[in-house]
Amino acid sequence: DAMVIQNPRYQVTQFGKPVTLSCSQTLNHNVMYWYQQKSSQAPKLLFHYYDKDFNNEADTPDNFQSRRPNTSFCFLDIRSPGLGDAAMYLCATSRKQVTPGEQFFGPGTRLTVL
Amino acid sequence: AQSVTQPDIHITVSEGASLELRCNYSYGATPYLFWYVQSPGQGLQLLLKYFSGDTLVQGIKGFEAEFKRSQSSFNLRKPSVHWSDAAEYFCAVGPSGGSYIPTFGRGTSLIVHP
């Protein structure tokens, strides 16, 4: 089945220690998104790629970076995690031209910062 | 700008009872509308979507939603709730203009009592 995969499902890191979360998709979608979701809140968009074009949300901290080496993979790098970065990180994909706004989500990575 | 309001933060129902989750939107034209479900520790899964046509939309897991333009609403319903329906439910409205990014509501947490 075509899907969005996130690894790892659970990540524990230390305060200030860089961490990378990964996302891969077999849907061949041209748009990939990274969301941060804290407890009992809606997902908050951090950034997204439309093909290779990177789009950063205005309020995304500089501590967060992303890479998309090819259509299938996208990475979220947190350079110096703080306690406030502990959250669920969701990767999503979509096909802009076909179904505007419909997104396909991965299972998420739960990040704990000690 | 488009927006979504989910007025209920929590809804509690008994197993077997009917369910209605409210969603109101603000949008300049005919909207694209979505309902997603998020089980604890998981990503978001699309329940159903409305783009055009029949205003009563059937989704997965026995859910349906009705688009009412006059009330700017897209309420989610299920005739008989199962304990496994306990989850967070997000309403989203599709992009406007040249964007392709949806706007999510804050979510409604469904609690099911046995």
Short mmCIF file of C-alpha atoms in Angstrom, two decimals:
data_model
loop_
_atom_site.label_atom_id
_atom_site.label_comp_id
_atom_site.label_asym_id
_atom_site.label_seq_id
_atom_site.Cartn_x
_atom_site.Cartn_y
_atom_site.Cartn_z
CA ASP A 1 0.00 0.00 0.00
CA ALA A 2 1.16 3.50 -0.78
CA MET A 3 1.92 5.35 2.39
CA VAL A 4 3.84 7.93 4.39
CA ILE A 5 6.46 6.48 6.72
CA GLN A 6 8.17 8.23 9.60
CA ASN A 7 11.24 7.08 11.48
CA PRO A 8 11.78 6.74 14.29
CA ARG A 9 8.36 6.60 15.92
CA TYR A 10 9.88 7.68 19.23
CA GLN A 11 13.00 9.80 19.66
CA VAL A 12 14.63 10.80 22.90
CA THR A 13 17.35 13.42 22.84
CA GLN A 14 19.19 15.61 25.30
CA PHE A 15 18.80 19.33 25.62
CA GLY A 16 20.92 20.93 22.89
CA LYS A 17 21.82 17.68 21.12
CA PRO A 18 20.95 17.79 17.39
CA VAL A 19 18.35 15.38 16.16
CA THR A 20 17.06 14.38 12.72
CA LEU A 21 13.63 12.99 11.96
CA SER A 22 12.92 11.30 8.67
CA CYS A 23 9.92 10.91 6.41
CA SER A 24 9.49 8.89 3.26
CA GLN A 25 6.54 8.44 0.93
CA THR A 26 5.56 5.99 -1.75
CA LEU A 27 2.67 8.15 -3.03
CA ASN A 28 4.84 10.16 -5.44
CA HIS A 29 3.26 13.36 -4.17
CA ASN A 30 4.93 16.62 -5.08
CA VAL A 31 4.26 18.43 -1.81
CA MET A 32 5.67 17.38 1.57
CA TYR A 33 4.97 19.09 4.90
CA TRP A 34 6.32 19.07 8.43
CA TYR A 35 3.96 19.85 11.29
CA GLN A 36 4.60 20.20 15.00
CA GLN A 37 1.77 19.10 17.28
CA LYS A 38 1.68 19.64 21.02
CA SER A 39 -0.74 17.97 23.34
CA SER A 40 -4.42 18.67 22.65
CA GLN A 41 -3.60 21.17 19.91
CA ALA A 42 -4.02 21.29 16.16
CA PRO A 43 -0.97 20.57 14.02
CA LYS A 44 1.17 23.65 13.41
CA LEU A 45 2.82 23.93 10.03
CA LEU A 46 6.59 24.42 10.23
CA PHE A 47 7.47 24.32 6.53
CA HIS A 48 6.78 22.51 3.32
CA TYR A 49 8.31 21.63 -0.02
CA TYR A 50 6.56 22.01 -3.33
CA ASP A 51 8.82 19.81 -5.42
CA LYS A 52 12.25 21.25 -4.55
CA ASP A 53 10.98 24.67 -3.56
CA PHE A 54 11.28 25.19 0.19
CA ASN A 55 8.67 27.28 1.99
CA ASN A 56 9.24 28.32 5.57
CA GLU A 57 6.42 29.55 7.82
CA ALA A 58 7.16 33.01 9.19
CA ASP A 59 7.07 31.91 12.83
CA THR A 60 9.13 28.72 12.48
CA PRO A 61 12.21 29.06 14.70
CA ASP A 62 15.63 29.08 13.03
CA ASN A 63 16.43 26.04 15.16
CA PHE A 64 14.37 23.98 12.71
CA GLN A 65 15.72 23.09 9.29
CA SER A 66 14.60 20.73 6.56
CA ARG A 67 16.05 18.84 3.61
CA ARG A 68 14.39 17.11 0.70
CA PRO A 69 17.05 15.23 -1.26
CA ASN A 70 14.53 13.64 -3.64
CA THR A 71 10.78 13.26 -4.18
CA SER A 72 10.43 10.41 -1.72
CA PHE A 73 12.37 11.64 1.31
CA CYS A 74 12.21 14.64 3.59
CA PHE A 75 14.13 15.31 6.80
CA LEU A 76 13.52 17.57 9.78
CA ASP A 77 16.65 18.73 11.59
CA ILE A 78 16.45 20.31 15.02
CA ARG A 79 19.82 21.86 15.63
CA SER A 80 19.66 22.50 19.35
CA PRO A 81 16.50 21.05 20.86
CA GLY A 82 15.02 22.82 23.82
CA LEU A 83 12.49 21.53 26.30
CA GLY A 84 9.80 23.43 24.40
CA ASP A 85 10.48 21.40 21.27
CA ALA A 86 9.15 18.23 22.84
CA ALA A 87 6.14 17.38 20.69
CA MET A 88 4.73 15.06 18.06
CA TYR A 89 6.17 15.78 14.61
CA LEU A 90 3.95 14.89 11.69
CA CYS A 91 4.95 14.53 8.08
CA ALA A 92 2.28 14.88 5.41
CA THR A 93 2.07 14.84 1.63
CA SER A 94 -0.34 16.11 -0.97
CA ARG A 95 -0.84 16.50 -4.71
CA LYS A 96 -1.42 20.16 -5.32
CA GLN A 97 -3.05 19.85 -8.70
CA VAL A 98 -5.41 17.00 -8.00
CA THR A 99 -6.99 17.53 -4.60
CA PRO A 100 -6.19 20.92 -3.11
CA GLY A 101 -5.94 20.73 0.65
CA GLU A 102 -6.21 16.95 1.01
CA GLN A 103 -3.24 15.67 2.95
CA PHE A 104 -1.88 12.22 3.73
CA PHE A 105 -0.19 11.90 7.10
CA GLY A 106 2.46 9.64 8.51
CA PRO A 107 2.12 8.11 11.98
CA GLY A 108 4.30 10.78 13.56
CA THR A 109 7.49 10.87 15.61
CA ARG A 110 7.15 11.59 19.32
CA LEU A 111 10.17 13.68 20.41
CA THR A 112 11.19 13.79 24.05
CA VAL A 113 13.85 16.27 25.19
CA LEU A 114 15.62 15.51 28.47
CA ALA B 1 -8.69 34.70 5.20
CA GLN B 2 -10.18 31.28 5.65
CA SER B 3 -10.80 29.94 9.14
CA VAL B 4 -12.35 26.96 10.89
CA THR B 5 -14.15 26.87 14.21
CA GLN B 6 -14.77 23.73 16.19
CA PRO B 7 -16.75 25.07 19.14
CA ASP B 8 -16.56 21.93 21.28
CA ILE B 9 -13.22 21.07 22.87
CA HIS B 10 -14.55 17.84 24.39
CA ILE B 11 -17.62 15.73 23.62
CA THR B 12 -18.65 12.79 25.80
CA VAL B 13 -21.08 10.16 24.54
CA SER B 14 -22.13 6.70 25.62
CA GLU B 15 -21.29 3.74 23.43
CA GLY B 16 -24.14 3.14 21.01
CA ALA B 17 -25.37 6.73 21.14
CA SER B 18 -25.42 9.03 18.15
CA LEU B 19 -22.75 11.65 17.60
CA GLU B 20 -22.53 15.05 16.00
CA LEU B 21 -19.34 17.12 15.96
CA ARG B 22 -19.68 20.72 14.87
CA CYS B 23 -17.55 22.59 12.39
CA ASN B 24 -18.08 26.11 11.06
CA TYR B 25 -15.91 27.70 8.44
CA SER B 26 -15.20 31.06 6.91
CA TYR B 27 -14.29 30.97 3.25
CA GLY B 28 -14.73 33.23 0.27
CA ALA B 29 -15.99 30.70 -2.25
CA THR B 30 -17.16 27.11 -2.38
CA PRO B 31 -14.83 25.45 0.07
CA TYR B 32 -12.99 22.19 0.08
CA LEU B 33 -13.84 20.61 3.46
CA PHE B 34 -12.29 17.72 5.34
CA TRP B 35 -12.66 15.74 8.52
CA TYR B 36 -9.64 13.95 9.95
CA VAL B 37 -9.39 11.59 12.92
CA GLN B 38 -6.34 11.16 15.12
CA SER B 39 -6.13 8.21 17.49
CA PRO B 40 -3.77 8.60 20.48
CA GLY B 41 -0.14 8.58 19.40
CA GLN B 42 -0.99 8.36 15.71
CA GLY B 43 -1.06 10.60 12.68
CA LEU B 44 -4.18 12.08 11.12
CA GLN B 45 -6.39 9.91 8.94
CA LEU B 46 -8.86 11.32 6.44
CA LEU B 47 -12.46 10.39 7.30
CA LEU B 48 -14.21 12.18 4.46
CA LYS B 49 -14.04 15.18 2.18
CA TYR B 50 -16.35 17.53 0.32
CA PHE B 51 -15.41 19.27 -2.90
CA SER B 52 -18.71 19.66 -4.74
CA GLY B 53 -21.93 17.84 -5.60
CA ASP B 54 -24.06 15.97 -3.09
CA THR B 55 -23.96 17.86 0.19
CA LEU B 56 -24.22 14.67 2.27
CA VAL B 57 -20.86 12.95 2.19
CA GLN B 58 -20.19 9.40 3.31
CA GLY B 59 -16.86 8.51 4.80
CA ILE B 60 -14.99 5.62 6.35
CA LYS B 61 -15.85 3.94 9.65
CA GLY B 62 -19.55 4.76 9.30
CA PHE B 63 -19.14 8.54 9.47
CA GLU B 64 -20.98 11.08 7.36
CA ALA B 65 -20.97 14.87 7.13
CA GLU B 66 -23.35 17.39 5.67
CA PHE B 67 -22.31 20.60 3.97
CA LYS B 68 -24.72 23.46 4.65
CA ARG B 69 -23.73 26.59 2.79
CA SER B 70 -26.39 28.75 4.46
CA GLN B 71 -24.97 27.92 7.88
CA SER B 72 -21.30 27.72 6.82
CA SER B 73 -21.19 24.35 8.54
CA PHE B 74 -19.82 20.89 7.86
CA ASN B 75 -20.89 18.80 10.85
CA LEU B 76 -19.71 15.23 11.31
CA ARG B 77 -22.21 12.57 12.35
CA LYS B 78 -22.33 8.92 13.26
CA PRO B 79 -25.54 7.09 14.20
CA SER B 80 -23.98 4.71 16.74
CA VAL B 81 -20.63 5.33 18.36
CA HIS B 82 -18.20 2.52 19.19
CA TRP B 83 -15.58 2.66 21.95
CA SER B 84 -12.88 2.61 19.26
CA ASP B 85 -14.15 5.97 17.97
CA ALA B 86 -12.59 7.71 20.97
CA ALA B 87 -10.05 10.05 19.37
CA GLU B 88 -9.34 13.64 18.36
CA TYR B 89 -11.30 14.93 15.38
CA PHE B 90 -10.11 17.79 13.21
CA CYS B 91 -12.12 19.74 10.68
CA ALA B 92 -10.16 21.48 7.92
CA VAL B 93 -11.02 23.88 5.13
CA GLY B 94 -9.19 23.76 1.85
CA PRO B 95 -6.92 26.37 0.41
CA SER B 96 -7.97 29.57 -1.29
CA GLY B 97 -6.38 31.54 -4.06
CA GLY B 98 -3.14 30.04 -5.25
CA SER B 99 -2.39 28.26 -1.98
CA TYR B 100 -2.63 24.52 -1.46
CA ILE B 101 -2.38 24.43 2.33
CA PRO B 102 -5.50 23.72 4.40
CA THR B 103 -6.49 25.42 7.64
CA PHE B 104 -7.23 23.15 10.58
CA GLY B 105 -9.64 23.67 13.42
CA ARG B 106 -8.35 23.21 16.95
CA GLY B 107 -9.93 19.77 17.23
CA THR B 108 -12.63 18.08 19.28
CA SER B 109 -11.76 15.31 21.67
CA LEU B 110 -14.34 12.50 21.69
CA ILE B 111 -14.71 10.51 24.88
CA VAL B 112 -16.81 7.34 24.74
CA HIS B 113 -18.29 5.89 27.91
CA PRO B 114 -19.14 2.19 28.05
#
